[in-house]
Amino acid sequence: TGVGGRFTLADLPLRDDLRGKSAYGAPQLRVPVILNTNENPHPPSQALVDDVAKAVGSAAEELHRYPDRDAIDLRTDLAAYLSRATGVSLTVDNLWAANGSNEILQQILQAFGGPGRTAMGFVPSYSMHPIISDGTQTEWVPAHRADDYGLDVDAAIAAIAEHRPDVVFVTSPNNPTGESLPAADVAAIVRAAPGVVIVDEAYAEFSDEPSAVTLLDEYGAKLIVSRTMSKAFAFAGGRLGYLAAAPAMIEALLLVRLPYHLSVITQAAARAALQHSAETLGSVTALVAERERVVAALTEMGFDVSPSNANFILFGEFADAPATWQRYLDDGVLIRDVGLPGRLRATIGLPAENDAFLAVSEKLAATDR
Ligand code: PMP
């Protein structure tokens, strides 16, 4: 329907390498219990909402002007947070920010990937890594994780030696499996890689492993650590991702970023939210405790649960994962079918949401699954 509705994708002069590809498409359904996109289930406090509204209100008085292209104040605040979180003294020159870490990853591939270049990831991992590679015409070279989804560092180094990728993605904690990679293993991968290594730490705050930020001083010519305010910071709707790297890396990204990519509204809202980081990050402890409760309950019911350092869990075994996904949804619980045979992923929610998820799981455990 709509004007021009008779034309299909096949009628368009689309790039050949995009034909037949699928768009990112986690279902956005309004159901009682939403546990499918690894959001923080704790809504912002009234104090945070009020401060964001005030900051956005003042920013609106300047809407006729372009924003600070380099987002200096925001990057300074992010540097202060990440220095506190990792114990590494970072400055504004070590930080870069964009509209979600997806845009961060895209900018990195625009600068370091592209036509004639390759990007390697260790799958299963975050589904956007290959999609962003496709979008930037970077050839995606998947290497496979072990059968238990753990990352065997020797196998990873062998795959890097064989394919010599220009970009390597390491996701820690890994989505959808939940496992973190120790910093020593990240360092071994960085040493083996001929090009840039992106450590995607979207879920770092939920993990007890030290951040790869601790490796930046030694490996600054190759290492980029990507982070986000979407998960622990409960700011997914605000769209704010960032990275830590050597200043020269950020100089490289300035070559590809669109000017004024972060609106004054985004910058003001993110800075106001960051002022509340102590209180927001308090939810991390609660979510980790809930994660342990959910893992124990599922294990007790006879499910196999992958060890998780994140705010979600991967579990199974199911004879038919898509059918089981639908049975959860029929009971009002939206989880994620990540396309792995026999496995589903569930985000850790509020206690009552986790109870609802566990109640459906209990029913499934009692019947055939
Ligand atoms: N990296 C990983 C591993 C993720 O799971 C996600 C979100 N699902 C992102 C990056 C992107 O998040 P955002 O763009 O909201 O920062």
CSV table of C-alpha atoms and ligand atoms in Angstrom, one decimal:
chain,number,residue,atom,x,y,z
A,1,THR,CA,0.0,0.0,0.0
A,2,GLY,CA,1.0,3.7,-0.3
A,3,VAL,CA,2.1,5.6,-3.4
A,4,GLY,CA,4.6,3.5,-5.3
A,5,GLY,CA,3.6,0.4,-3.5
A,6,ARG,CA,3.6,-1.6,-6.7
A,7,PHE,CA,7.4,-1.5,-6.9
A,8,THR,CA,9.3,-4.2,-5.0
A,9,LEU,CA,12.9,-4.4,-3.9
A,10,ALA,CA,13.6,-6.5,-7.0
A,11,ASP,CA,12.6,-3.4,-9.1
A,12,LEU,CA,15.2,-1.1,-7.5
A,13,PRO,CA,18.8,-0.5,-8.7
A,14,LEU,CA,20.1,-1.9,-5.4
A,15,ARG,CA,23.8,-2.8,-4.9
A,16,ASP,CA,24.2,-6.5,-5.9
A,17,ASP,CA,25.9,-7.4,-2.7
A,18,LEU,CA,22.8,-6.3,-0.7
A,19,ARG,CA,20.4,-8.4,-2.7
A,20,GLY,CA,18.9,-11.3,-0.7
A,21,LYS,CA,20.2,-9.9,2.6
A,22,SER,CA,17.8,-9.5,5.6
A,23,ALA,CA,17.5,-6.4,7.8
A,24,TYR,CA,18.0,-6.5,11.5
A,25,GLY,CA,14.6,-7.4,12.9
A,26,ALA,CA,14.1,-8.1,16.5
A,27,PRO,CA,10.3,-8.2,16.9
A,28,GLN,CA,9.0,-5.0,18.7
A,29,LEU,CA,5.8,-6.4,20.2
A,30,ARG,CA,3.8,-4.8,23.1
A,31,VAL,CA,3.3,-7.8,25.4
A,32,PRO,CA,3.3,-7.9,29.2
A,33,VAL,CA,6.8,-9.2,29.6
A,34,ILE,CA,9.5,-7.9,27.2
A,35,LEU,CA,12.8,-9.9,27.6
A,36,ASN,CA,14.1,-9.9,24.0
A,37,THR,CA,16.5,-7.0,23.5
A,38,ASN,CA,18.7,-7.0,26.6
A,39,GLU,CA,17.5,-3.7,27.8
A,40,ASN,CA,17.7,-2.6,31.5
A,41,PRO,CA,14.2,-3.3,32.8
A,42,HIS,CA,14.6,-0.6,35.5
A,43,PRO,CA,12.9,2.6,34.3
A,44,PRO,CA,14.7,5.9,35.0
A,45,SER,CA,14.2,7.5,38.4
A,46,GLN,CA,11.9,10.6,38.5
A,47,ALA,CA,15.0,12.6,39.5
A,48,LEU,CA,16.8,11.5,36.3
A,49,VAL,CA,13.7,12.1,34.1
A,50,ASP,CA,13.5,15.6,35.6
A,51,ASP,CA,17.1,16.4,35.0
A,52,VAL,CA,17.0,15.1,31.4
A,53,ALA,CA,13.9,17.2,30.8
A,54,LYS,CA,15.6,20.3,32.2
A,55,ALA,CA,18.8,19.7,30.2
A,56,VAL,CA,16.9,19.1,27.0
A,57,GLY,CA,14.8,22.2,27.7
A,58,SER,CA,17.9,24.4,27.9
A,59,ALA,CA,19.4,22.7,24.9
A,60,ALA,CA,16.2,23.5,23.0
A,61,GLU,CA,17.0,27.3,23.3
A,62,GLU,CA,19.9,26.6,21.0
A,63,LEU,CA,18.1,24.5,18.4
A,64,HIS,CA,18.8,27.0,15.7
A,65,ARG,CA,22.5,26.3,16.1
A,66,TYR,CA,24.3,23.1,15.1
A,67,PRO,CA,25.5,21.1,18.0
A,68,ASP,CA,29.2,20.8,19.2
A,69,ARG,CA,30.5,18.6,16.4
A,70,ASP,CA,33.1,17.1,18.6
A,71,ALA,CA,30.8,16.6,21.7
A,72,ILE,CA,33.6,17.7,23.9
A,73,ASP,CA,31.6,18.1,27.2
A,74,LEU,CA,29.9,14.7,26.7
A,75,ARG,CA,33.2,13.0,25.9
A,76,THR,CA,34.8,14.6,28.9
A,77,ASP,CA,32.0,13.2,31.1
A,78,LEU,CA,32.3,9.7,29.5
A,79,ALA,CA,36.1,9.8,30.1
A,80,ALA,CA,35.5,10.5,33.8
A,81,TYR,CA,33.0,7.6,34.1
A,82,LEU,CA,35.1,5.1,32.2
A,83,SER,CA,38.2,6.1,34.1
A,84,ARG,CA,36.3,5.5,37.4
A,85,ALA,CA,35.0,2.2,36.1
A,86,THR,CA,38.2,0.8,34.7
A,87,GLY,CA,41.0,2.5,36.8
A,88,VAL,CA,42.6,3.7,33.6
A,89,SER,CA,43.1,7.5,33.4
A,90,LEU,CA,41.4,8.4,30.1
A,91,THR,CA,40.9,11.9,28.8
A,92,VAL,CA,38.5,13.5,26.3
A,93,ASP,CA,41.0,12.6,23.6
A,94,ASN,CA,40.5,8.9,24.3
A,95,LEU,CA,36.7,8.9,24.0
A,96,TRP,CA,34.4,9.1,21.0
A,97,ALA,CA,30.6,9.0,21.0
A,98,ALA,CA,27.8,8.3,18.5
A,99,ASN,CA,24.2,7.3,18.2
A,100,GLY,CA,24.4,3.9,19.9
A,101,SER,CA,27.4,1.6,19.7
A,102,ASN,CA,26.0,0.4,16.4
A,103,GLU,CA,27.0,3.7,14.9
A,104,ILE,CA,30.3,3.5,16.6
A,105,LEU,CA,30.9,0.1,15.0
A,106,GLN,CA,29.8,1.4,11.6
A,107,GLN,CA,32.2,4.4,11.8
A,108,ILE,CA,35.1,2.0,12.7
A,109,LEU,CA,34.3,-0.1,9.7
A,110,GLN,CA,34.0,2.9,7.4
A,111,ALA,CA,37.5,3.9,8.5
A,112,PHE,CA,39.2,0.5,8.8
A,113,GLY,CA,37.1,-1.8,6.7
A,114,GLY,CA,35.4,-1.2,3.3
A,115,PRO,CA,35.8,-2.6,-0.2
A,116,GLY,CA,38.7,-5.0,-0.6
A,117,ARG,CA,38.9,-5.4,3.2
A,118,THR,CA,37.7,-8.1,5.6
A,119,ALA,CA,36.2,-8.3,9.1
A,120,MET,CA,36.3,-11.5,11.2
A,121,GLY,CA,34.0,-12.3,14.1
A,122,PHE,CA,33.7,-15.4,16.3
A,123,VAL,CA,30.2,-16.7,15.8
A,124,PRO,CA,27.6,-17.0,17.2
A,125,SER,CA,28.0,-13.4,18.2
A,126,TYR,CA,26.2,-10.1,17.8
A,127,SER,CA,24.1,-10.2,14.7
A,128,MET,CA,24.9,-6.6,13.7
A,129,HIS,CA,28.6,-7.2,13.2
A,130,PRO,CA,28.0,-9.0,9.8
A,131,ILE,CA,25.2,-6.6,8.9
A,132,ILE,CA,27.4,-3.5,9.5
A,133,SER,CA,30.2,-5.2,7.5
A,134,ASP,CA,27.8,-5.8,4.6
A,135,GLY,CA,26.6,-2.2,4.8
A,136,THR,CA,30.2,-0.9,4.6
A,137,GLN,CA,31.1,-3.4,1.9
A,138,THR,CA,33.6,-5.1,4.2
A,139,GLU,CA,33.8,-8.8,3.5
A,140,TRP,CA,32.5,-10.8,6.5
A,141,VAL,CA,34.7,-13.8,7.5
A,142,PRO,CA,33.1,-15.8,10.3
A,143,ALA,CA,35.2,-18.0,12.5
A,144,HIS,CA,33.4,-20.5,14.7
A,145,ARG,CA,33.3,-20.8,18.4
A,146,ALA,CA,33.7,-24.2,20.1
A,147,ASP,CA,30.6,-26.5,20.5
A,148,ASP,CA,30.0,-25.1,24.0
A,149,TYR,CA,30.2,-21.6,22.4
A,150,GLY,CA,33.4,-20.8,24.4
A,151,LEU,CA,36.1,-18.8,22.5
A,152,ASP,CA,39.1,-21.0,22.1
A,153,VAL,CA,41.9,-18.5,21.8
A,154,ASP,CA,44.3,-20.8,20.0
A,155,ALA,CA,41.6,-21.5,17.4
A,156,ALA,CA,40.9,-17.8,17.1
A,157,ILE,CA,44.6,-17.0,16.6
A,158,ALA,CA,44.8,-19.8,14.0
A,159,ALA,CA,41.8,-18.3,12.1
A,160,ILE,CA,43.4,-14.8,12.2
A,161,ALA,CA,46.6,-16.3,10.9
A,162,GLU,CA,44.8,-18.0,8.1
A,163,HIS,CA,42.6,-15.1,6.9
A,164,ARG,CA,44.6,-12.0,8.0
A,165,PRO,CA,41.4,-9.9,8.6
A,166,ASP,CA,41.7,-6.1,8.5
A,167,VAL,CA,39.2,-5.9,11.4
A,168,VAL,CA,38.5,-8.4,14.2
A,169,PHE,CA,35.4,-8.3,16.4
A,170,VAL,CA,35.7,-9.7,19.9
A,171,THR,CA,32.5,-9.4,21.9
A,172,SER,CA,32.9,-9.6,25.6
A,173,PRO,CA,30.6,-10.5,27.3
A,174,ASN,CA,29.5,-12.2,24.1
A,175,ASN,CA,26.0,-11.8,22.8
A,176,PRO,CA,24.1,-14.2,22.7
A,177,THR,CA,26.1,-16.6,24.8
A,178,GLY,CA,27.0,-14.4,27.8
A,179,GLU,CA,30.6,-15.5,28.2
A,180,SER,CA,33.4,-12.9,28.9
A,181,LEU,CA,36.9,-13.2,27.5
A,182,PRO,CA,39.7,-12.6,30.0
A,183,ALA,CA,41.9,-9.6,29.2
A,184,ALA,CA,45.0,-11.8,28.7
A,185,ASP,CA,43.1,-13.6,25.9
A,186,VAL,CA,42.0,-10.3,24.3
A,187,ALA,CA,45.7,-9.3,24.4
A,188,ALA,CA,46.8,-12.5,22.7
A,189,ILE,CA,44.2,-11.9,19.9
A,190,VAL,CA,45.4,-8.3,19.5
A,191,ARG,CA,49.0,-9.4,19.2
A,192,ALA,CA,48.0,-11.9,16.5
A,193,ALA,CA,45.8,-9.5,14.5
A,194,PRO,CA,47.3,-7.7,11.6
A,195,GLY,CA,44.8,-4.9,11.7
A,196,VAL,CA,42.3,-3.4,14.1
A,197,VAL,CA,40.6,-5.3,17.0
A,198,ILE,CA,37.3,-4.0,18.2
A,199,VAL,CA,36.3,-5.3,21.6
A,200,ASP,CA,32.6,-4.9,21.8
A,201,GLU,CA,31.9,-4.4,25.6
A,202,ALA,CA,28.2,-3.5,25.4
A,203,TYR,CA,27.6,-5.6,28.5
A,204,ALA,CA,30.9,-4.9,30.4
A,205,GLU,CA,29.2,-3.5,33.5
A,206,PHE,CA,27.6,-6.9,34.2
A,207,SER,CA,30.8,-8.8,34.0
A,208,ASP,CA,33.5,-9.5,36.6
A,209,GLU,CA,36.3,-9.6,34.0
A,210,PRO,CA,38.5,-6.4,33.7
A,211,SER,CA,37.8,-4.2,30.7
A,212,ALA,CA,40.0,-4.3,27.6
A,213,VAL,CA,40.5,-0.6,28.3
A,214,THR,CA,43.3,-1.8,30.6
A,215,LEU,CA,45.2,-2.9,27.4
A,216,LEU,CA,44.9,0.4,25.5
A,217,ASP,CA,48.2,1.9,26.7
A,218,GLU,CA,50.1,-1.0,25.3
A,219,TYR,CA,48.1,-1.8,22.1
A,220,GLY,CA,46.7,1.7,21.1
A,221,ALA,CA,47.7,1.3,17.5
A,222,LYS,CA,45.3,-1.6,17.0
A,223,LEU,CA,42.8,-1.8,19.9
A,224,ILE,CA,39.4,-0.1,20.1
A,225,VAL,CA,37.0,-0.7,23.0
A,226,SER,CA,33.3,-0.1,22.2
A,227,ARG,CA,30.8,0.6,24.9
A,228,THR,CA,27.2,1.7,25.2
A,229,MET,CA,24.7,3.5,27.5
A,230,SER,CA,21.9,1.2,26.2
A,231,LYS,CA,22.4,-1.6,28.7
A,232,ALA,CA,23.7,-1.0,32.2
A,233,PHE,CA,22.9,2.7,32.0
A,234,ALA,CA,19.2,2.0,31.0
A,235,PHE,CA,19.5,4.6,28.2
A,236,ALA,CA,18.6,2.5,25.1
A,237,GLY,CA,16.1,5.0,24.0
A,238,GLY,CA,18.6,7.9,24.2
A,239,ARG,CA,20.9,6.2,21.7
A,240,LEU,CA,24.4,6.8,23.0
A,241,GLY,CA,27.3,4.6,22.3
A,242,TYR,CA,31.0,5.4,22.8
A,243,LEU,CA,34.4,4.0,22.5
A,244,ALA,CA,37.8,4.2,24.2
A,245,ALA,CA,40.9,4.2,22.0
A,246,ALA,CA,44.2,6.0,21.4
A,247,PRO,CA,43.7,9.6,20.3
A,248,ALA,CA,44.9,8.8,16.7
A,249,MET,CA,42.1,6.3,16.3
A,250,ILE,CA,39.6,9.0,17.0
A,251,GLU,CA,41.4,11.3,14.5
A,252,ALA,CA,40.7,8.5,12.0
A,253,LEU,CA,37.0,8.3,12.8
A,254,LEU,CA,36.7,12.1,12.3
A,255,LEU,CA,37.4,11.4,8.6
A,256,VAL,CA,34.2,9.3,8.2
A,257,ARG,CA,31.7,10.6,10.8
A,258,LEU,CA,29.0,12.9,9.5
A,259,PRO,CA,29.3,16.4,11.0
A,260,TYR,CA,26.9,17.1,13.8
A,261,HIS,CA,25.9,13.4,14.1
A,262,LEU,CA,25.0,13.8,17.8
A,263,SER,CA,22.1,16.2,18.2
A,264,VAL,CA,22.2,18.9,21.0
A,265,ILE,CA,19.2,17.0,22.4
A,266,THR,CA,21.2,13.7,22.6
A,267,GLN,CA,24.3,15.3,24.0
A,268,ALA,CA,22.3,17.2,26.7
A,269,ALA,CA,20.2,14.1,27.6
A,270,ALA,CA,23.2,11.8,27.8
A,271,ARG,CA,25.1,14.2,30.0
A,272,ALA,CA,22.2,14.6,32.4
A,273,ALA,CA,21.8,10.8,32.6
A,274,LEU,CA,25.5,10.4,33.3
A,275,GLN,CA,25.1,12.6,36.3
A,276,HIS,CA,23.0,9.8,37.8
A,277,SER,CA,25.4,7.0,36.9
A,278,ALA,CA,25.8,5.9,40.6
A,279,GLU,CA,22.1,5.4,41.0
A,280,THR,CA,21.5,3.9,37.6
A,281,LEU,CA,24.4,1.4,37.9
A,282,GLY,CA,22.9,0.3,41.2
A,283,SER,CA,20.5,-1.7,39.1
A,284,VAL,CA,23.5,-3.8,37.8
A,285,THR,CA,23.9,-5.5,41.2
A,286,ALA,CA,20.2,-6.3,41.3
A,287,LEU,CA,20.2,-7.7,37.8
A,288,VAL,CA,23.3,-9.8,38.4
A,289,ALA,CA,21.5,-11.3,41.5
A,290,GLU,CA,18.4,-11.9,39.5
A,291,ARG,CA,20.5,-13.5,36.7
A,292,GLU,CA,21.9,-16.0,39.3
A,293,ARG,CA,18.4,-16.7,40.6
A,294,VAL,CA,17.1,-17.4,37.1
A,295,VAL,CA,20.0,-19.6,36.1
A,296,ALA,CA,19.7,-21.6,39.3
A,297,ALA,CA,15.9,-22.1,38.8
A,298,LEU,CA,16.2,-23.1,35.1
A,299,THR,CA,19.1,-25.5,36.0
A,300,GLU,CA,16.9,-27.0,38.7
A,301,MET,CA,14.1,-27.5,36.1
A,302,GLY,CA,16.6,-29.5,33.9
A,303,PHE,CA,17.5,-26.8,31.3
A,304,ASP,CA,21.0,-26.4,30.1
A,305,VAL,CA,22.1,-22.7,30.7
A,306,SER,CA,25.3,-21.2,29.3
A,307,PRO,CA,27.4,-19.4,31.9
A,308,SER,CA,26.6,-15.7,31.6
A,309,ASN,CA,28.5,-12.5,32.6
A,310,ALA,CA,25.8,-10.3,31.0
A,311,ASN,CA,22.1,-9.3,31.6
A,312,PHE,CA,20.8,-12.2,29.6
A,313,ILE,CA,21.0,-16.0,29.4
A,314,LEU,CA,21.1,-18.5,26.6
A,315,PHE,CA,19.4,-21.8,27.4
A,316,GLY,CA,17.9,-25.0,25.9
A,317,GLU,CA,17.8,-27.7,24.8
A,318,PHE,CA,14.6,-27.5,22.7
A,319,ALA,CA,13.5,-29.9,20.0
A,320,ASP,CA,12.1,-26.9,18.0
A,321,ALA,CA,13.3,-23.5,19.4
A,322,PRO,CA,11.0,-21.4,17.2
A,323,ALA,CA,8.0,-23.3,18.4
A,324,THR,CA,9.1,-22.9,22.0
A,325,TRP,CA,9.7,-19.2,21.4
A,326,GLN,CA,6.0,-19.0,20.3
A,327,ARG,CA,4.8,-20.9,23.4
A,328,TYR,CA,6.5,-18.2,25.6
A,329,LEU,CA,4.9,-15.5,23.5
A,330,ASP,CA,1.5,-17.1,23.8
A,331,ASP,CA,1.8,-16.7,27.6
A,332,GLY,CA,2.8,-13.0,27.2
A,333,VAL,CA,6.6,-13.5,27.5
A,334,LEU,CA,8.7,-12.2,24.6
A,335,ILE,CA,12.2,-13.7,24.5
A,336,ARG,CA,14.6,-14.1,21.6
A,337,ASP,CA,15.1,-16.7,19.0
A,338,VAL,CA,18.7,-16.0,17.9
A,339,GLY,CA,18.6,-18.6,15.2
A,340,LEU,CA,20.7,-21.2,17.2
A,341,PRO,CA,19.3,-24.7,17.0
A,342,GLY,CA,17.7,-25.8,20.3
A,343,ARG,CA,18.5,-22.6,22.1
A,344,LEU,CA,16.7,-19.4,23.1
A,345,ARG,CA,17.9,-16.2,24.7
A,346,ALA,CA,16.2,-14.4,27.6
A,347,THR,CA,17.0,-11.0,29.0
A,348,ILE,CA,17.0,-10.7,32.8
A,349,GLY,CA,14.0,-8.5,33.8
A,350,LEU,CA,12.5,-7.2,37.0
A,351,PRO,CA,11.8,-9.9,39.6
A,352,ALA,CA,8.1,-10.2,38.6
A,353,GLU,CA,9.0,-10.5,34.9
A,354,ASN,CA,11.6,-13.2,35.7
A,355,ASP,CA,8.9,-15.0,37.7
A,356,ALA,CA,6.6,-14.9,34.7
A,357,PHE,CA,9.4,-16.2,32.5
A,358,LEU,CA,10.2,-19.0,35.0
A,359,ALA,CA,6.5,-19.9,35.3
A,360,VAL,CA,6.3,-20.6,31.5
A,361,SER,CA,9.6,-22.4,31.7
A,362,GLU,CA,8.3,-24.6,34.5
A,363,LYS,CA,5.3,-25.5,32.3
A,364,LEU,CA,7.5,-26.3,29.4
A,365,ALA,CA,9.8,-28.4,31.6
A,366,ALA,CA,6.9,-30.5,32.7
A,367,THR,CA,5.7,-31.2,29.2
A,368,ASP,CA,7.8,-32.2,26.2
A,369,ARG,CA,9.9,-29.4,24.9
B,1,PMP,N1,27.0,-4.6,20.8
B,1,PMP,C1,26.3,-5.7,21.3
B,1,PMP,C2,27.1,-6.9,21.7
B,1,PMP,C3,24.9,-5.6,21.5
B,1,PMP,O1,24.3,-6.7,22.0
B,1,PMP,C4,24.3,-4.4,21.2
B,1,PMP,C5,22.8,-4.3,21.4
B,1,PMP,N2,22.0,-5.4,21.3
B,1,PMP,C6,25.0,-3.4,20.6
B,1,PMP,C7,26.3,-3.5,20.4
B,1,PMP,C8,24.3,-2.1,20.1
B,1,PMP,O2,23.7,-1.4,21.1
B,1,PMP,P1,23.5,0.2,20.9
B,1,PMP,O3,23.5,0.5,19.5
B,1,PMP,O4,22.1,0.3,21.5
B,1,PMP,O5,24.6,0.8,21.7
